[in-house]
XYZ file of C-alpha atoms in Angstrom:
617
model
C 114.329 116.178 48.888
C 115.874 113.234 51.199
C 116.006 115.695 54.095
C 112.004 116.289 53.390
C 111.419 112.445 53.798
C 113.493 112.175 56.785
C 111.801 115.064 57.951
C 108.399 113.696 56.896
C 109.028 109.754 58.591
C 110.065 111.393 61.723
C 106.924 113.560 61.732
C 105.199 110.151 61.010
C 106.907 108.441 63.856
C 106.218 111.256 66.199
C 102.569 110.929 65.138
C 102.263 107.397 65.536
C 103.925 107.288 69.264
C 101.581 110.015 70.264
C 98.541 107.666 69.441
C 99.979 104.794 70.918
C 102.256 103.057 68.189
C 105.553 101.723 69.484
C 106.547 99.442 65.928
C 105.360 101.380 62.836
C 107.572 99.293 60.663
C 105.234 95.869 61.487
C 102.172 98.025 61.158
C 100.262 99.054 58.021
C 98.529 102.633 58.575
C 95.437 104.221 56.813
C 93.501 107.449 56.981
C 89.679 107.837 56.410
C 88.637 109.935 53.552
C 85.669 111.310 54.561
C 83.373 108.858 52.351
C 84.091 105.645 54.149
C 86.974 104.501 51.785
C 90.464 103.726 53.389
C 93.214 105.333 51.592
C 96.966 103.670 52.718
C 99.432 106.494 54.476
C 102.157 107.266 53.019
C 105.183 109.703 53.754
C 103.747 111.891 50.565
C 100.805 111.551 51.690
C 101.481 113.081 55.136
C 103.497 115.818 53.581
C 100.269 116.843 51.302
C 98.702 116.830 54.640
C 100.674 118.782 56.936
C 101.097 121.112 53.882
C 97.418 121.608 54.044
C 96.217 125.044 55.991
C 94.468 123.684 57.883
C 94.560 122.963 61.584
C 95.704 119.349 62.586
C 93.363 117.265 63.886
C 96.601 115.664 66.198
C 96.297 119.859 67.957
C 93.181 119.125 68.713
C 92.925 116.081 70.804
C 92.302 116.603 74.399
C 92.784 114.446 77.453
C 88.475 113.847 77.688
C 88.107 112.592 74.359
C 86.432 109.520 73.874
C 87.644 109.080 70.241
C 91.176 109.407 68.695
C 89.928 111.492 66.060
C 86.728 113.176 64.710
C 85.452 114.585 61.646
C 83.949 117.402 61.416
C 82.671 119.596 58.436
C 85.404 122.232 58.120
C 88.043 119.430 59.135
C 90.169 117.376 56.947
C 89.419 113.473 57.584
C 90.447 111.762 60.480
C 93.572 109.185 59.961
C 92.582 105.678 61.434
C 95.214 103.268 62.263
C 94.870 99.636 61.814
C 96.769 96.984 63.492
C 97.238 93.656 62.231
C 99.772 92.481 65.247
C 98.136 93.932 68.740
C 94.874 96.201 69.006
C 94.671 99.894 70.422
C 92.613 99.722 73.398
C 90.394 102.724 74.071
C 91.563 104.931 76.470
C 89.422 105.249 79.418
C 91.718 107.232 81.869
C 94.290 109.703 80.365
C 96.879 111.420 82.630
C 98.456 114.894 82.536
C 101.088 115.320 84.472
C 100.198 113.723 88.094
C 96.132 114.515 87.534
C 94.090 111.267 86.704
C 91.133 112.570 84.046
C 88.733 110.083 83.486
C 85.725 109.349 81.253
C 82.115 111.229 82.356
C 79.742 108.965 84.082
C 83.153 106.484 85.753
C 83.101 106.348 89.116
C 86.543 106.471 91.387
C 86.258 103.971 94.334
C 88.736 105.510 96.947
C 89.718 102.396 99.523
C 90.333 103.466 103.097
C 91.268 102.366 106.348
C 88.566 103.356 108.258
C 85.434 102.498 110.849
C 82.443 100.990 108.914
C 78.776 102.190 109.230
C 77.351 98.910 110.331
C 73.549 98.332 109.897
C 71.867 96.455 112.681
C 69.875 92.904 111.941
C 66.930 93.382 114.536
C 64.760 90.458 112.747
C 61.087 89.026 114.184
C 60.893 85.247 115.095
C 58.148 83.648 112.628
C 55.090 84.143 113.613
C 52.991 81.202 115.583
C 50.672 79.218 113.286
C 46.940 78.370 113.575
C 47.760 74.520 114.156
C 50.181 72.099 112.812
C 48.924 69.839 109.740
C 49.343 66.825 108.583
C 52.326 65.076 106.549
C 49.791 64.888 103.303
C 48.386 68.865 103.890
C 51.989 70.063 103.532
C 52.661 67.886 100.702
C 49.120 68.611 99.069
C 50.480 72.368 98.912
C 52.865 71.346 96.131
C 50.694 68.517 94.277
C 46.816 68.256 95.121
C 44.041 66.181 93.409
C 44.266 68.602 90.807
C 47.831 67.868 89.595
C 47.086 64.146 88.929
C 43.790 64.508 87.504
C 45.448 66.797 85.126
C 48.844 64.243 84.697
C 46.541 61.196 84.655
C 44.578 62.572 81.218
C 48.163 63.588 79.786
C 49.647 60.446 80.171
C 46.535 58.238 78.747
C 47.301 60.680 75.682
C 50.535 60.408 75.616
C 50.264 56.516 75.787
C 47.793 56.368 72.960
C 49.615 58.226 70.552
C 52.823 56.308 71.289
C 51.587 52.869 71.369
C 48.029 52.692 69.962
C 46.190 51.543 73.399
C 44.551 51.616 76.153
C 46.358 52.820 79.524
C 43.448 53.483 81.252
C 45.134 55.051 84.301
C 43.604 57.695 86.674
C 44.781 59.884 89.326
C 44.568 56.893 92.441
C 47.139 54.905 90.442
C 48.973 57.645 89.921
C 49.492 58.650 93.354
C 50.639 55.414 94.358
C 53.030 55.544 91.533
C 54.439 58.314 93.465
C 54.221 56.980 96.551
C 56.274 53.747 95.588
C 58.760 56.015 94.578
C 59.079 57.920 97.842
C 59.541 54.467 99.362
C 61.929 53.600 97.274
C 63.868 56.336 98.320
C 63.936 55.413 101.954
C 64.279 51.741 101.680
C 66.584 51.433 98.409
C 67.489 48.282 96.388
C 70.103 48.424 93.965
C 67.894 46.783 91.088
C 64.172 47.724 90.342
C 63.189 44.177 89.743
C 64.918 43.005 93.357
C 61.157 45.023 95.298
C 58.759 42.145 93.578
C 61.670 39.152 93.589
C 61.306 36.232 95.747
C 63.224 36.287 98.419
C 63.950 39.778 98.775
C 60.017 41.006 97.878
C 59.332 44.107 99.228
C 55.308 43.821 100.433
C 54.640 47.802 101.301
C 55.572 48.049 97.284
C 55.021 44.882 95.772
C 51.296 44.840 97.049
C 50.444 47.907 96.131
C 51.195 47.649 92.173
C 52.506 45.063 89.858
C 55.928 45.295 88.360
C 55.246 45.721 84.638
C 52.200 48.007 85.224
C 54.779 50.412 87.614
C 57.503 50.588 84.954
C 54.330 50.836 82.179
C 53.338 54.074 84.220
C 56.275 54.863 85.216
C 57.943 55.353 81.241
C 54.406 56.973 80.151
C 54.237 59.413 83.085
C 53.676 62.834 81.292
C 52.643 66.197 83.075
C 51.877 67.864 78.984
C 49.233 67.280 76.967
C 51.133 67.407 73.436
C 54.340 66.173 71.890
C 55.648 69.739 70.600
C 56.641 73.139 72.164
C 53.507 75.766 71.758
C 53.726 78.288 69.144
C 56.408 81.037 69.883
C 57.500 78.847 73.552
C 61.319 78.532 72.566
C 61.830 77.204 76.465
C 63.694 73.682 76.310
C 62.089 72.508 79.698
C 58.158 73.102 78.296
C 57.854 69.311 78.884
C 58.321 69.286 82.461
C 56.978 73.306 83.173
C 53.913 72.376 84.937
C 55.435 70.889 87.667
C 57.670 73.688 87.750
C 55.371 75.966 87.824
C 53.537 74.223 90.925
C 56.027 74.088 92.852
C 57.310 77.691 92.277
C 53.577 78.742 92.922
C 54.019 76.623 96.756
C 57.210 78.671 97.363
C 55.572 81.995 96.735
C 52.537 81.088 98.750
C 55.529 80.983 101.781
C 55.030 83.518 104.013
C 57.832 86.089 104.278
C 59.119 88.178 106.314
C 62.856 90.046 106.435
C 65.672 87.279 107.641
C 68.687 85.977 106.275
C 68.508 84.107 103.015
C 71.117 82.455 101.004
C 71.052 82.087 97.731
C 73.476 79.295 95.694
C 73.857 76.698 93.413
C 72.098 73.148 93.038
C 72.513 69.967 91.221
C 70.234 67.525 89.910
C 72.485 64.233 89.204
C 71.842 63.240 85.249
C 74.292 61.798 82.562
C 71.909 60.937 79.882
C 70.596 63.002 76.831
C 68.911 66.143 77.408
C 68.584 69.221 75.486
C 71.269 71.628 74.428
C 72.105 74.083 77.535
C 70.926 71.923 80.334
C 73.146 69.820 81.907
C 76.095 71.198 83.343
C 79.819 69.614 84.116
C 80.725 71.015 87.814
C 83.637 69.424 89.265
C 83.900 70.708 92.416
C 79.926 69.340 93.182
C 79.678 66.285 95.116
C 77.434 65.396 91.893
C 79.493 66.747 89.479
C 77.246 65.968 86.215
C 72.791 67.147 85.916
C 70.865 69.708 85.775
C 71.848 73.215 87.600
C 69.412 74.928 89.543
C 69.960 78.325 90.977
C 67.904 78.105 94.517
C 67.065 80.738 97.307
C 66.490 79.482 100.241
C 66.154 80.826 104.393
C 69.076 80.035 106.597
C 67.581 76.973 107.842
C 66.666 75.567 104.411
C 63.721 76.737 103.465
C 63.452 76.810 99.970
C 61.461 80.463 98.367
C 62.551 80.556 95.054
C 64.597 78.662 92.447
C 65.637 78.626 88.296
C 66.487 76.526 86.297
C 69.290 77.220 84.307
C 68.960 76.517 80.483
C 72.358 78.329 79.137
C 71.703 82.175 77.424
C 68.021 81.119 77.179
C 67.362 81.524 81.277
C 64.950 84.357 81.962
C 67.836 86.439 84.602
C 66.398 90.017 82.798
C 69.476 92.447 83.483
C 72.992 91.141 82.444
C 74.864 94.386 83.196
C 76.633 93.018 85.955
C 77.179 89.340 84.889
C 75.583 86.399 85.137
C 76.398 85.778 88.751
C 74.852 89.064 89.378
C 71.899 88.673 87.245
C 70.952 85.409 89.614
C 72.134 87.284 92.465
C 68.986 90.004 91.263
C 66.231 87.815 89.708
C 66.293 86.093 92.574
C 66.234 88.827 94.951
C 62.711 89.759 94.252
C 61.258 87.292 95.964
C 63.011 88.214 99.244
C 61.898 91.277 101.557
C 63.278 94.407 101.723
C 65.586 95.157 104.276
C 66.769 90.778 104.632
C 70.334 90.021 104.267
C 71.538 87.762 101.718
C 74.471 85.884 101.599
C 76.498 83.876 98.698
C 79.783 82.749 97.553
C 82.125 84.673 95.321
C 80.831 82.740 92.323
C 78.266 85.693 92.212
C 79.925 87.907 93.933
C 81.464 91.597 92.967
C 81.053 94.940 94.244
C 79.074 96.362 91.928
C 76.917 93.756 92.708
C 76.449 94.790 96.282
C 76.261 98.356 95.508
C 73.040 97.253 93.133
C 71.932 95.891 96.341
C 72.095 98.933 98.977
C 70.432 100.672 96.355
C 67.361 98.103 96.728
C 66.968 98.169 100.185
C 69.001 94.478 100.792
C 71.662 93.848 102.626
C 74.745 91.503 101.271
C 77.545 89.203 102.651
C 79.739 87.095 100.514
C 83.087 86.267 99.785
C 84.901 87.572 96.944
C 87.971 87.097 94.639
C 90.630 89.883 94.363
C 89.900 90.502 91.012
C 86.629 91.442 91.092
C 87.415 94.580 93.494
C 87.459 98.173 91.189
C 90.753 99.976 91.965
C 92.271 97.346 93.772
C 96.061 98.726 93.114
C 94.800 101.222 95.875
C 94.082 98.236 98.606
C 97.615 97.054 100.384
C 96.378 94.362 102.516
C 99.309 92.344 103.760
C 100.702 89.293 102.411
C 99.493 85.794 103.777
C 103.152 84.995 105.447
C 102.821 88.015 107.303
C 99.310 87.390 108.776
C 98.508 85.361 112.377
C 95.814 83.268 112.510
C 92.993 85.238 113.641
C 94.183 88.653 112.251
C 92.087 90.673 110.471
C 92.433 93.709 108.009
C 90.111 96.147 106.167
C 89.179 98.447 103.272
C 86.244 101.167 103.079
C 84.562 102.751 100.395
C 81.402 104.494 100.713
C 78.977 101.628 101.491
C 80.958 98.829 101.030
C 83.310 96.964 103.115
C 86.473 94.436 102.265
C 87.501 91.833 105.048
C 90.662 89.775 104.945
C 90.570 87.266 107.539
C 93.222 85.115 108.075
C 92.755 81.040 109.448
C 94.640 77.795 108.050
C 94.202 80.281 104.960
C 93.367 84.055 104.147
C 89.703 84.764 103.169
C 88.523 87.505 101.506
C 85.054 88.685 102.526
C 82.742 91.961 101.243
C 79.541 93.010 102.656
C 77.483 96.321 102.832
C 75.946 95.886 106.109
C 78.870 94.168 108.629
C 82.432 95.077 109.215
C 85.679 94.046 111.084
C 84.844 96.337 113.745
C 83.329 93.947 115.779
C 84.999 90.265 116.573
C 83.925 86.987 118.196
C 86.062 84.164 118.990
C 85.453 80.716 116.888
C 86.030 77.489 117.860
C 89.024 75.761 115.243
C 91.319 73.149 115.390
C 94.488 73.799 116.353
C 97.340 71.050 115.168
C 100.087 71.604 117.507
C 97.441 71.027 120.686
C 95.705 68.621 119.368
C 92.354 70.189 119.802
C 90.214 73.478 118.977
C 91.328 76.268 120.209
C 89.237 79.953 119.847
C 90.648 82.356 117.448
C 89.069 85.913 116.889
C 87.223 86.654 114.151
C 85.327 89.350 112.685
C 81.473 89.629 113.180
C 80.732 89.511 108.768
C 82.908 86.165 109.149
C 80.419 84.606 111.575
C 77.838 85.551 110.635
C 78.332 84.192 106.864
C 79.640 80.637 108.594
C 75.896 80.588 110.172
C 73.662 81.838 107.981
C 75.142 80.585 103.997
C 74.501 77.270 104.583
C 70.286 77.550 103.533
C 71.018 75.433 100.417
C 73.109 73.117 101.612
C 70.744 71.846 104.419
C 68.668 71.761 101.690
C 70.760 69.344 99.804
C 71.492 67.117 102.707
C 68.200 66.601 102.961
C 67.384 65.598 99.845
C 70.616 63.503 99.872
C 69.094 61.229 102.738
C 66.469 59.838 100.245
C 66.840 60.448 97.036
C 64.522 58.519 94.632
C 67.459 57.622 92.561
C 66.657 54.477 89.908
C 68.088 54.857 86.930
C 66.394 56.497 83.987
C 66.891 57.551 80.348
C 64.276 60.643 80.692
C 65.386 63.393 81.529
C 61.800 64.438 82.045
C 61.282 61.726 84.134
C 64.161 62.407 86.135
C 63.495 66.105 86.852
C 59.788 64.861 87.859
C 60.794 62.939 91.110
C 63.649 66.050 91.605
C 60.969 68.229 92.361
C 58.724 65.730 94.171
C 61.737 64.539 96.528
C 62.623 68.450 96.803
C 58.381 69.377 97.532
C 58.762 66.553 100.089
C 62.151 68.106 101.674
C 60.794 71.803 101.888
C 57.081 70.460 103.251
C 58.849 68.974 105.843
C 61.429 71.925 106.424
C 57.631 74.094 106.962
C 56.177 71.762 109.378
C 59.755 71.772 111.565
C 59.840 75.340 111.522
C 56.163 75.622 112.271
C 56.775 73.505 115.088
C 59.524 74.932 116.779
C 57.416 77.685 116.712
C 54.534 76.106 118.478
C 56.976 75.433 120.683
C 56.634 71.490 120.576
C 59.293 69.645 122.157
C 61.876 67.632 120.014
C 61.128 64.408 120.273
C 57.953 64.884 119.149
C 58.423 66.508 115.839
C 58.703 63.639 113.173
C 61.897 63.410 111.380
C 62.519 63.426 107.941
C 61.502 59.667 107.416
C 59.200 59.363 109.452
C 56.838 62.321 107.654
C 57.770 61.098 103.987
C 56.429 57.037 105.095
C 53.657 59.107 106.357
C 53.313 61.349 102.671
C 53.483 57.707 100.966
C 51.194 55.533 102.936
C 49.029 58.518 102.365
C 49.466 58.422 98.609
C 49.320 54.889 98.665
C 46.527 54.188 100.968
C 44.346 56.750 98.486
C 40.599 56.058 98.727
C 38.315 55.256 95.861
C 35.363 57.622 97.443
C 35.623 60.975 98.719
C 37.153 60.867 102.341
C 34.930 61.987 105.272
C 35.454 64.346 107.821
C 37.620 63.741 110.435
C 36.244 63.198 114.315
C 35.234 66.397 115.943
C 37.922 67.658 118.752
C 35.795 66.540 121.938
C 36.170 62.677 120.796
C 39.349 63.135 119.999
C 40.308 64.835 123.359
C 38.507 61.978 125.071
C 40.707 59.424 123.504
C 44.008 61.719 124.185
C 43.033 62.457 127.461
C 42.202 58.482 128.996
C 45.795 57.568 129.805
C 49.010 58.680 129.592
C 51.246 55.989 127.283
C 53.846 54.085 129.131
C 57.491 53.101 128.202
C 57.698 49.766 129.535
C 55.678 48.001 126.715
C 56.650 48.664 122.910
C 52.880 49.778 121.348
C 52.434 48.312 117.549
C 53.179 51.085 114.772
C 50.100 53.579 114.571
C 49.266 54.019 110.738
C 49.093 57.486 109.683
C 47.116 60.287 109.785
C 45.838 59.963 106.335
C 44.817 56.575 106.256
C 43.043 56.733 109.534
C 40.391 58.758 107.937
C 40.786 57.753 104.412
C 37.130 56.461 104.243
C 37.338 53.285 104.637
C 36.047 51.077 107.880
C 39.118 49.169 109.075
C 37.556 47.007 111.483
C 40.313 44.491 113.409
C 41.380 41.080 112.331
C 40.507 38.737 114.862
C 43.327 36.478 115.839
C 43.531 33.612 118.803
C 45.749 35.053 121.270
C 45.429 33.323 124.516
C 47.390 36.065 126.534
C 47.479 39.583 125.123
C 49.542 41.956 127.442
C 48.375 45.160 126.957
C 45.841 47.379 125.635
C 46.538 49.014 122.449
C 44.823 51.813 122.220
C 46.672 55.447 123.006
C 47.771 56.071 126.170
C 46.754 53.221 127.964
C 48.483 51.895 131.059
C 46.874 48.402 131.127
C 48.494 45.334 132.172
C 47.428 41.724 132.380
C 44.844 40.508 134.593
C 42.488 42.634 132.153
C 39.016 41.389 130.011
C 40.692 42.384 126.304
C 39.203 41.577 123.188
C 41.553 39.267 121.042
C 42.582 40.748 117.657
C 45.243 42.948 116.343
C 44.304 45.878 118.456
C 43.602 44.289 122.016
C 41.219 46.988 123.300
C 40.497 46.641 126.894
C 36.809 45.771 128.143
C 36.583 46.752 131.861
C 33.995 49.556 132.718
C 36.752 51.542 134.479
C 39.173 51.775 131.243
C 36.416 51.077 128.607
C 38.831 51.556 125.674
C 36.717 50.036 123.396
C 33.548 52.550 123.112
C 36.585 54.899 122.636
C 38.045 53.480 120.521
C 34.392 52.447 118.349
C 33.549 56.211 118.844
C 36.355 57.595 117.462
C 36.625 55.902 114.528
């Protein structure tokens, strides 16, 4: 009988190293009785069982089964083992001898050193537009009269229920509240109070509203007509989703047409309370601490699409792949078929691009090691053993690995550009003192120009940020998304006029078109504006002289408050020797009848810039 149990615990441990088992003494074992219970193994257990007549179940594993064990109706039950110390992975790839047999449905990704099937990037230029618009049009596509009409009624509510009064606001004030903050971004003061403080008063906001009614309006500013969620909304940003939703409407309204696009990450600076899932801790960001917003923009900055992300309640639809992915494909549907997208390897994975040649899009972007399937079959070399410049890579199927070595080794995948083609990069080289070019390969360029969308994006928005301090979060998000509606109108009318073909230095910068957005918002009429001049008068204004550098003219005011309405007739001043004529284009000197006043129109019957003047406005 001792020979039987040394017979039977070697049978045992035979058993358990065939399933995987290498300490049976630190592990308690149990077999499945058919009815759910779990009945402990032991050694006389096992002997009852392998006295049985029955076939073993251990005979009848093979090398494609999913399970250890199955039960069956003319089997005896399966024995499960339980671990209390480390866990039995499933097998997913079971060898026999030197054949790999893996699961059905797996795919192998074979790596190779070979040529790459590069697809060719033959994109239109943007078409030419009917005519260039005004500072306030492009805005106006983001926020019209509608907007505040509709903000103006929610905040009068939202005032009321809060306080029990009267705010009696309307959608005039409101505008200028928003204009006052677009100044503020481009002339900043360190303390609210320091724009209406003697001394340091600034008039082009002090003028326009009084300091308690701004901060009144500006604490009650609502864009929601109710205090709770609606029934069965379980979104955390329904307070601010109107303006969301605007703006998101704009960017589809963009036309499109196959490019490059980039698609990344973007911060909105906040460190007070918000709901659960919104702000984000990034400490890589330049503004490590807000709001993340996953943006997709053209390569020169043009913003199409965007998200908000709100933690495991964002609306990304297929997981599968990740969440990196699942921006990487929500996002995606707003670009054309056939564009090529590029992003960094926070998204990034091959799958991922595969998911993309399958939709018609092509994808650059660089990617970690891990994230490459069979990567034990990929023998790139070592960094020490790489010059600068020297380049190395893998093949499989449709997808392409690049390891490009500079100061550092970079690790690039793409399904539309290879290595097989180089270019030669400018780079500073230490040991001359100055750049040197270094070959690199044509999916390395080509991501250094065309990944950058959102970050022009976010310098622009960087050069005048409305940023005063706030405790509302809603509040905050607000002038986000009107500095960001600002940034991408002007982004539109650049690109529009570049292609128009207008020279440089006559495209307004970013500044100078969001003074002209805010004197427009601030300048807002009472009545209903009337129709500008008809092209003939104002061709016979443009057309009298050509305007002449030797004389600084007086600032023009803009567009919109030109022909806001309203009859701004000059201020008549005693001047005894005005200089030069101020209207448009005129080459005037002294010696000349002008009328005195603050725009010193000339007189004579030759120049007559006055009935010009009178007749076009």
């Amino acid at each position: 009988m001792h020979d039987l149990d040394i017979l039977v615990k070697n049978i045992f441990r035979a058993f358990c190293l065939l399933v995987g088992i290498s300490e049976v003494t630190k592990m308690a074992a149990f077999f499945d009785d058919g009815g759910g219970n779990r009945v402990e193994l032991t050694s006389d257990l096992v002997l009852q069982l392998l006295g049985d007549g029955n076939d073993s179940e251990v005979e009848g594993l093979g090398d494609d089964d999913d399970m250890l064990f199955r039960n069956s109706s003319n089997q005896n039950p399966a024995v499960e083992i339980r671990s209390s110390c480390t866990p039995i992975p499933p097998p997913v790839v079971h060898r026999t001898g030197n054949v790999a047999c893996r699961r059905p449905g797996v795919r192998r990704r074979i790596w190779k050193q070979v040529s790459f099937n590069q697809k060719e990037h033959n994109y239109l230029p943007r078409a030419r537009p009917a005519a260039i618009r005004s500072p306030m049009e492009y805005f106006n596509d983001y926020f019209d009269d509608e907007f505040f009409e509709h903000s103006a009624m929610c905040t009068n509510n939202y005032y009321m229920r809060r306080t029990g009064c009267i705010l009696n606001t309307n959608a005039i004030e409101l505008k200028k509240l928003v204009g006052i903050h677009l100044i503020m971004g481009v002339i900043s003061y360190p303390r609210l109070y320091m724009y209406w403080r003697d001394g340091m008063r600034l008039d082009i906001v002090a003028k326009i509203m009084a300091r308690e009614r701004f901060k009144t309006l500006r604490s009650a500013f609502h864009v929601v007509d109710s205090d709770t969620a609606e029934p069965g909304s379980n979104s955390t940003l329904w307070k601010i989703q109107p303006i969301l939703d605007r703006v998101k409407r704009a960017c589809d309204r963009l036309e499109r047409q196959p490019g490059f696009y980039s698609i990344d990450e973007q911060m909105l600076p906040f460190s007070g309370v918000c709901p659960r899932g919104l702000r984000q801790v990034i400490k890589s960001k330049p503004r490590p601490q807000g709001l993340k917003i996953f943006v997709a923009t053209t390569h020169d900055g043009l913003m199409i699409d965007f998200e908000v992300y709100r933690g495991s309640d964002t609306p990304f639809g297929d997981r599968s792949l990740g969440v990196g992915a699942a921006v990487i494909l929500h996002l995606s549907k707003s670009i054309p078929r056939g564009s090529c997208i590029y992003f960094d390897r926070y998204f990034s994975s091959i799958p991922l691009l595969e998911k993309l040649n399958s939709i018609g899009l092509h994808g650059t972007a660089t990617l970690m090691m891990n994230r490459i399937p069979e990567r034990k079959n990929i023998d790139f070399k070592p960094d020490r053993r790489m010059k600068r410049g020297e380049s190395q890579q893998f093949v499989c199927d449709d997808i392409v690995v690049v390891k490009w070595m500079d100061n550092k080794s970079v690790l690039v995948a793409s399904n539309c550009t290879s290595a097989d083609d180089t270019v030669f990069l400018k780079r500073w080289d230490k040991s001359c003192t100055g750049y040197i070019d270094v070959s690199a390969p044509k999916t390395i360029a080509n991501y250094n120009r065309h990944m950058g969308g959102v970050d022009i994006l976010d310098q622009s928005m960087e050069y005048y940020r409305t940023f005063i301090k706030t405790r509302k979060w809603t509040l905050k998000v607000i002038l986000h998304f009107i500095d960001l509606a600002v940034c991408n109108a002007w982004r539109l009318y650049k690109i529009e006029c570049a292609a128009t073909q207008i020279q440089s230095n006559k495209i307004m910068d970013l500044m100078e078109f969001r003074m002209q957005v805010a004197d427009g918002l601030t300048n807002s009429p009472v009545r209903q504006r009337r129709s500008a001049s008809s092209d003939d008068d104002q061709n016979e204004v443009e057309n009298l002289v050509p305007n002449t550098p030797k004389y600084k003219r007086s600032n023009q005011p803009s567009t919109a408050k030109r022909y806001d309405g309203y009859d701004h007739l000059p201020a008549f001043e005693e001047i005894d020797n005005p200089r030069a004529c101020r209207l448009e284009r005129c080459r005037s000197r002294s010696k000349i009848k002008c009328e005195k006043g603050d725009v010193y129109l000339c007189l004579t019957r030759k120049q007559n810039c006055f009935a010009a003047y009178h007749k076009k406005n």
